[in-house]
mmCIF file of C-alpha atoms in Angstrom:
data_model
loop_
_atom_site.group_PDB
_atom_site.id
_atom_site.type_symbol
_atom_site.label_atom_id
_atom_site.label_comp_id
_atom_site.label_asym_id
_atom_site.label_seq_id
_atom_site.Cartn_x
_atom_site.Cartn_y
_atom_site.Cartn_z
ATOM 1 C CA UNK A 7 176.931 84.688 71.881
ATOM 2 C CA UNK A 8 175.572 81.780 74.052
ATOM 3 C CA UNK A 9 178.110 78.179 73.752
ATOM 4 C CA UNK A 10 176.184 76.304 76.585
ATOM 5 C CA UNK A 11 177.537 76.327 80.016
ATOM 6 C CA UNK A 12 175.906 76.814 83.505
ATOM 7 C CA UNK A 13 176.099 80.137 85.367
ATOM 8 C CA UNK A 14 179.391 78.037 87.482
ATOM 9 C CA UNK A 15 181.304 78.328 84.155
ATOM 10 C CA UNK A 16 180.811 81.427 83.526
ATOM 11 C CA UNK A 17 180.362 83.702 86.763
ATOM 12 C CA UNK A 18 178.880 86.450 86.529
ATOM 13 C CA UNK A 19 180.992 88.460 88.070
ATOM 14 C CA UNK A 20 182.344 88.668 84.757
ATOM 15 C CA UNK A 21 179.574 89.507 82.090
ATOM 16 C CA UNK A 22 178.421 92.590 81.613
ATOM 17 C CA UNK A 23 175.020 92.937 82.700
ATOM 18 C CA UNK A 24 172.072 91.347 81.478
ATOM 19 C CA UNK A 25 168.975 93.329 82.357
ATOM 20 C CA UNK A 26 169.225 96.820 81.471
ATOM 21 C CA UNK A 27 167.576 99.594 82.243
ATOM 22 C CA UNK A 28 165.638 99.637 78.658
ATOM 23 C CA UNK A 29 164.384 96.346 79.955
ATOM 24 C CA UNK A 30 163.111 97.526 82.896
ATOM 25 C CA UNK A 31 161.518 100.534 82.119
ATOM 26 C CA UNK A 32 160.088 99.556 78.668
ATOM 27 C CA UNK A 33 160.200 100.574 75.336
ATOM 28 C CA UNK A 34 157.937 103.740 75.583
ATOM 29 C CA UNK A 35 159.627 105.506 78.338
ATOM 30 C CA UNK A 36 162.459 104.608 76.838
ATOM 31 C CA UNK A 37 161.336 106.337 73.354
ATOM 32 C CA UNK A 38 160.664 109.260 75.303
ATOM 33 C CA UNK A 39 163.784 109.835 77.207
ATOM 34 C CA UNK A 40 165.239 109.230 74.213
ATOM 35 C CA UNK A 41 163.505 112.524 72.616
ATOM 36 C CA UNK A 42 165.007 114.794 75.517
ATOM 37 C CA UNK A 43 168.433 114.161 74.185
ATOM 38 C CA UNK A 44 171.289 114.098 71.466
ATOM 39 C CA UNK A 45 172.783 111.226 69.701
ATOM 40 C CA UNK A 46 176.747 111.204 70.932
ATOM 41 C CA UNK A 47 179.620 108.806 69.154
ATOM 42 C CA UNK A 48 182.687 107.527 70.884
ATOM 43 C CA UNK A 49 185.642 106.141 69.884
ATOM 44 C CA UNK A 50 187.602 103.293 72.011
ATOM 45 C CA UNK A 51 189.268 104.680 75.087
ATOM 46 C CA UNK A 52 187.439 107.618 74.888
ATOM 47 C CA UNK A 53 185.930 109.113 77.980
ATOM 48 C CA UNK A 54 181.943 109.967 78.917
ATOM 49 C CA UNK A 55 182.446 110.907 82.617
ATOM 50 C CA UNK A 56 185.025 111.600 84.377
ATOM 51 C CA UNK A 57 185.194 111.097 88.216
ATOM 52 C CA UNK A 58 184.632 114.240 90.905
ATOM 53 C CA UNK A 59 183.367 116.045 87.875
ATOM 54 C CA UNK A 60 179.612 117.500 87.996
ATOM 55 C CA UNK A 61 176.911 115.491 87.388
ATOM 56 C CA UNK A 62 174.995 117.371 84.501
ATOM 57 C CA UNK A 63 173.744 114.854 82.263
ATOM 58 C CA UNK A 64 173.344 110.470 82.027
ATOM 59 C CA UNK A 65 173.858 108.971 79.140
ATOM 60 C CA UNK A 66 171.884 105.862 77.619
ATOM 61 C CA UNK A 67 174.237 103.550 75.922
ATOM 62 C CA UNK A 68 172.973 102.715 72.244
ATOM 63 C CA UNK A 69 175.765 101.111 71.260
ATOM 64 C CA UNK A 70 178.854 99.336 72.250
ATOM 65 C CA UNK A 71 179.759 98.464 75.882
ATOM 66 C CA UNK A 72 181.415 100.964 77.949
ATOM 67 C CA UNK A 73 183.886 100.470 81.273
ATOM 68 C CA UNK A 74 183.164 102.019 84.900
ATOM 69 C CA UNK A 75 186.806 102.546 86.183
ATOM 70 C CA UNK A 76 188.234 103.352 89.768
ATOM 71 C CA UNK A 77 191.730 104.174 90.559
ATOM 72 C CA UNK A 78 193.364 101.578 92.871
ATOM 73 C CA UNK A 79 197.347 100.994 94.392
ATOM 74 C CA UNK A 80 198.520 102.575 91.346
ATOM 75 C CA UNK A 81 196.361 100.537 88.537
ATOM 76 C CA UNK A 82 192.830 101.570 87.115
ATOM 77 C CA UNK A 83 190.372 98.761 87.845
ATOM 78 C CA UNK A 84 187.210 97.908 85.982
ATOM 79 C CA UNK A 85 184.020 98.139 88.682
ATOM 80 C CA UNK A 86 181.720 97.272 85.553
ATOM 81 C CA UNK A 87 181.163 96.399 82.422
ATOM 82 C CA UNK A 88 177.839 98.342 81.132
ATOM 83 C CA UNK A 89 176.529 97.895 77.375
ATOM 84 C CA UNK A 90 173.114 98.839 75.213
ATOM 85 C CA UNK A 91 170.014 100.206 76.959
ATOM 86 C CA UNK A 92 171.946 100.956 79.805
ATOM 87 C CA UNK A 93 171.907 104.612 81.757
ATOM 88 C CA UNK A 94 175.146 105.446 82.810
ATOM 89 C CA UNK A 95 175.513 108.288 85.657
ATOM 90 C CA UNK A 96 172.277 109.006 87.069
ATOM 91 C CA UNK A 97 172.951 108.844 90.447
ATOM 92 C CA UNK A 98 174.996 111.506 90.646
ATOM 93 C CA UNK A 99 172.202 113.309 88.943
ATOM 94 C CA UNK A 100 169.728 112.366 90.775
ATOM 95 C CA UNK A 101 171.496 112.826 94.153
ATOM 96 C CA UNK A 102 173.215 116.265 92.905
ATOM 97 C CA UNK A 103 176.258 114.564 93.839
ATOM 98 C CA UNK A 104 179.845 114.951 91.338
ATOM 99 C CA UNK A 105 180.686 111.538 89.660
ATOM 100 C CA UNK A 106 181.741 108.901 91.415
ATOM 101 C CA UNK A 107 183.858 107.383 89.029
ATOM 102 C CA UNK A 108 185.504 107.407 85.725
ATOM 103 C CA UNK A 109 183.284 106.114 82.447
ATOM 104 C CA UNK A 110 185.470 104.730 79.326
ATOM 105 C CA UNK A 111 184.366 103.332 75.988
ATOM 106 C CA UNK A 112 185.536 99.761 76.459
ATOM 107 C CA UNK A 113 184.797 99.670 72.405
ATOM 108 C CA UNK A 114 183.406 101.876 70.187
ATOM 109 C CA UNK A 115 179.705 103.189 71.141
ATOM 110 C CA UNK A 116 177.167 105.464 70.602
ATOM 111 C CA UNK A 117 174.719 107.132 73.542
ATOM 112 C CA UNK A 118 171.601 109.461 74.082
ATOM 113 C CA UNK A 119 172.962 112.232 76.298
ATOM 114 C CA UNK A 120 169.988 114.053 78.174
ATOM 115 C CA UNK A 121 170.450 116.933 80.323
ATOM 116 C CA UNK A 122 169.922 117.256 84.243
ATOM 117 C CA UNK A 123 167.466 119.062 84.266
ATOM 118 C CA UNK A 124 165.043 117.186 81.518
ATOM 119 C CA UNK A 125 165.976 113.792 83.013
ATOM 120 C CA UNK A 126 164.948 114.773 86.735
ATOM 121 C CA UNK A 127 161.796 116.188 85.004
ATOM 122 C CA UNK A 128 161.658 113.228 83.501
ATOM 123 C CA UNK A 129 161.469 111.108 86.955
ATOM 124 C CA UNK A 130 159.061 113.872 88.212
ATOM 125 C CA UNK A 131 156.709 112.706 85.362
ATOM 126 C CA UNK A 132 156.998 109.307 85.856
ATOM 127 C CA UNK A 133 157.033 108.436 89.718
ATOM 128 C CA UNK A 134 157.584 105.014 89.048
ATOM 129 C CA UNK A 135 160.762 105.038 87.466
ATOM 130 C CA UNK A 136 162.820 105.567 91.011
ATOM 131 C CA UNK A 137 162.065 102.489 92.464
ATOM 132 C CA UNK A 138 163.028 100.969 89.185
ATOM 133 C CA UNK A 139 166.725 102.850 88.968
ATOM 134 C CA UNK A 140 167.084 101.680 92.703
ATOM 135 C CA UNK A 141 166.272 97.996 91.850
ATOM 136 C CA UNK A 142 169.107 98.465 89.135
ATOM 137 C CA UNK A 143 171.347 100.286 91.400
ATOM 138 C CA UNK A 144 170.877 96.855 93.596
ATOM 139 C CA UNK A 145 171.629 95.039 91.173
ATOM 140 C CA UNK A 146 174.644 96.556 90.142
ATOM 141 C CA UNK A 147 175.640 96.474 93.524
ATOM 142 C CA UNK A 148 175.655 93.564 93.480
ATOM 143 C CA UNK A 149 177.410 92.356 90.733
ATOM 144 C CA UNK A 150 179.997 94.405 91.849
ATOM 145 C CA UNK A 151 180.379 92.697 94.872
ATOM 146 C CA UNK A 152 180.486 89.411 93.006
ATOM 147 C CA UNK A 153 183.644 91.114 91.502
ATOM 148 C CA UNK A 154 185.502 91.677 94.436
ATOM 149 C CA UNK A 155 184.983 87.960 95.883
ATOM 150 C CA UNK A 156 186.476 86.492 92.297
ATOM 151 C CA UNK A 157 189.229 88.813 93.360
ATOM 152 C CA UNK A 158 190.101 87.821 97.037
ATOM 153 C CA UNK A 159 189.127 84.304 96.345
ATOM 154 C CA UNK A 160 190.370 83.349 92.699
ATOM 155 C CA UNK A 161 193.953 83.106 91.390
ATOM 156 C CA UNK A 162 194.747 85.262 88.466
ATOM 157 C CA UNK A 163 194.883 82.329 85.600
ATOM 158 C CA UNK A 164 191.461 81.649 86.574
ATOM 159 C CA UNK A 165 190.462 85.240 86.470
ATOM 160 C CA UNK A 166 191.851 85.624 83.062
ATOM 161 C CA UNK A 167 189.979 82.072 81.793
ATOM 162 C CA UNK A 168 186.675 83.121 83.424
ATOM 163 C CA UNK A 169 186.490 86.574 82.168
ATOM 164 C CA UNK A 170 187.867 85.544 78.678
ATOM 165 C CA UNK A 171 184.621 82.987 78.399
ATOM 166 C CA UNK A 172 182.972 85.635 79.802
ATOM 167 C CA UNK A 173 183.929 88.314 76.584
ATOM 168 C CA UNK A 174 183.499 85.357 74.330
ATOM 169 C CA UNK A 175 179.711 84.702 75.048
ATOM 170 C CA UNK A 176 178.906 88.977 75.324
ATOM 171 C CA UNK A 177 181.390 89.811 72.443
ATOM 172 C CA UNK A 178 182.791 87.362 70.501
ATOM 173 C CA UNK A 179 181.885 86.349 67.038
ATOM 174 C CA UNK A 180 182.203 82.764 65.880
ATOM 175 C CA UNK A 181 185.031 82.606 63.143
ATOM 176 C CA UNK A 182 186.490 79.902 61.351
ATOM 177 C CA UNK A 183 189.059 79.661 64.267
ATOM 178 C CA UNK A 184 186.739 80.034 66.916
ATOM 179 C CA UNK A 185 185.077 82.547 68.842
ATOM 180 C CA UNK A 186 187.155 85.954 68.419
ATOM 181 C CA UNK A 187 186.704 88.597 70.637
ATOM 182 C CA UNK A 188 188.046 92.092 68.581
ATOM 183 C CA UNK A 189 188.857 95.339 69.786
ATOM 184 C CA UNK A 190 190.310 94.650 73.703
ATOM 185 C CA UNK A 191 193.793 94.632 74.847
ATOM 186 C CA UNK A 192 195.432 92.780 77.413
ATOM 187 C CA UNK A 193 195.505 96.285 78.918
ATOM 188 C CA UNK A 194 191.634 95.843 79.100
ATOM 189 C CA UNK A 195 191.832 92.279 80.172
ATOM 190 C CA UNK A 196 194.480 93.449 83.385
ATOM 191 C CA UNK A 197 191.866 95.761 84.382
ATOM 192 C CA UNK A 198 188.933 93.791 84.232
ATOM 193 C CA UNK A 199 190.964 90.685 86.155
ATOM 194 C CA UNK A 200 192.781 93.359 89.068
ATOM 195 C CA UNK A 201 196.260 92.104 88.032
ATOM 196 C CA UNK A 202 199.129 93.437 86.503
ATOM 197 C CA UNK A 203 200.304 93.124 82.675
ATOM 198 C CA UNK A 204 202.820 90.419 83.159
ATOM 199 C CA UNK A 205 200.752 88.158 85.359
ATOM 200 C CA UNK A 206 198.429 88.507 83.038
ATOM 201 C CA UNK A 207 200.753 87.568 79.888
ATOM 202 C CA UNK A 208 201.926 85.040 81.785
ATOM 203 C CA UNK A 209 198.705 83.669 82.181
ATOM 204 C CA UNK A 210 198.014 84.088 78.311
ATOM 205 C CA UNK A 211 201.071 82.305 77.489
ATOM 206 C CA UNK A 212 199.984 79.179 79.517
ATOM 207 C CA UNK A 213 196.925 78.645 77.782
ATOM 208 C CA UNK A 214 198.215 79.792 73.971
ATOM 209 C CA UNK A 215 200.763 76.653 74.754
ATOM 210 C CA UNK A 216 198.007 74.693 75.735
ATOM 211 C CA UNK A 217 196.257 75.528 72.222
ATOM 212 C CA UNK A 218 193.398 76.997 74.466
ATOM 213 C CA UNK A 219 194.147 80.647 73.072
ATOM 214 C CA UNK A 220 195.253 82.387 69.940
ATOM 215 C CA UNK A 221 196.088 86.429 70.612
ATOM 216 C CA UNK A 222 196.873 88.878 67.614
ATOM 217 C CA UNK A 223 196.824 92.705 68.045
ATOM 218 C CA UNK A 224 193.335 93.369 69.928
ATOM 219 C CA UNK A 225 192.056 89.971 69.355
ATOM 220 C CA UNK A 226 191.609 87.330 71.539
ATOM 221 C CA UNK A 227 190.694 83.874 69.550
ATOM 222 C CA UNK A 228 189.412 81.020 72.373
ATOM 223 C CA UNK A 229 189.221 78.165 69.444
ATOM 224 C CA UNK A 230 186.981 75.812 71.120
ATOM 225 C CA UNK A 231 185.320 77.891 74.320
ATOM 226 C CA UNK A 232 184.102 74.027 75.923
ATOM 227 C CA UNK A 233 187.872 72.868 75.916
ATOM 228 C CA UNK A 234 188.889 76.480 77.779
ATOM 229 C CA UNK A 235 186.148 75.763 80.202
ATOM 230 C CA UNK A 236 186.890 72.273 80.478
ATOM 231 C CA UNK A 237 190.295 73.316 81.197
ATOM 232 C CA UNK A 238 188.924 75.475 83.979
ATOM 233 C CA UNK A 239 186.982 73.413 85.658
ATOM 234 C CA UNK A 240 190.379 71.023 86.380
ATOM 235 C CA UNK A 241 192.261 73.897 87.582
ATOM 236 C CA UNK A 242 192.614 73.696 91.490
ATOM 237 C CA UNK A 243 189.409 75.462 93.444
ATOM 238 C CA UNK A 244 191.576 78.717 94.658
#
């Protein structure tokens, strides 16, 4: 869901990415990797990969986002936020390296799963496609060090406002209160942010008093997204 806004509103840090693997490589290789694997559904929480594991098979993501998780001072955080067309976990195939972190449904999804041995045949057929997995790899590289400077440089409240506009434009779906974004916790929204549970709620609280926020069970409601960004961009540069 697009509401306007510059990429300084809306960092993106935040948003999951944009150009995907299926974007890169094109709809007919993508057809055919497709045909080298099985259809898999998961539920919400549910795990694809698990870290230090063996890398046996990548999964294209059909449906859904999922989460890339690392374990840090005693809290999961969320490295990425990854949703359709992209492969998950080929670089631990491709490197015949174990997984280097933890994969989550982040909501419910569906993926292509496709053997080790079929995908690196795959690659062997199609010589081109490891300079474009390394351009993605880049990429996510760097997104993910976008993450960790909103981090060290932004306070939490501004962490939770960004990545809340952030789910609202990927996610959301415009309601007759607003733009809700179903099926995340503030569990979700702690990990995504690198804070814990009660700075978080605290953080909620402030902007549900403000009328900037509406939360039920699962559901975050942002009933105008421009006055939650406008109320951003007043909040002292942290």
């Amino acid at each position: 869901m697009d509401y306007g806004g510059s990429a300084e509103d809306i960092d993106t840090g935040y948003l999951p990415a944009q150009d995907s693997f299926v974007t890169h490589a094109g709809a007919d290789l993508c057809a055919e990797l497709r045909g080298l694997g099985t259809r898999a559904s998961f539920d919400r929480n549910e795990l694809l990969l698990l870290v230090d594991r063996p890398s046996d098979h990548v999964l294209l993501i059909e449906r859904g986002f999922v989460k890339v998780q690392l374990a840090g001072n005693g809290r999961d955080l969320i490295a990425g936020l990854y949703g359709k067309g992209e492969l998950i976990g080929e670089q631990g195939v491709m490197e015949s390296k174990p997984r280097s972190a933890t994969v989550v449904a982040h909501t419910a999804c569906e993926a292509t799963r496709i053997h080790h041995r079929d995908f690196k045949e795959f690659l062997r057929r199609h010589p081109e496609l490891p300079l474009i997995l390394g351009r993605i790899a880049y990429e996510r590289l760097h997104r993910a060090d976008q993450r960790q400077i909103n981090l060290a440089s932004q306070d939490v409240p501004t962490r939770v406002c960004r990545q809340l506009l952030a789910w609202g434009q990927a996610l959301g779906e415009r309601t007759r209160d607003g733009v809700a974004i179903s099926g995340l916790s503030r569990k979700d929204l702690a990990q995504c942010v690198g804070a814990g549970e009660a700075t978080v709620d605290a953080a909620l609280k402030h902007l549900g008093d403000r009328g900037l926020l509406r939360t039920r069970r699962l559901t975050f409601v942002l009933p105008d997204p421009h006055l939650l960004r406008g109320y951003l961009r007043t909040r002292p540069i942290t």
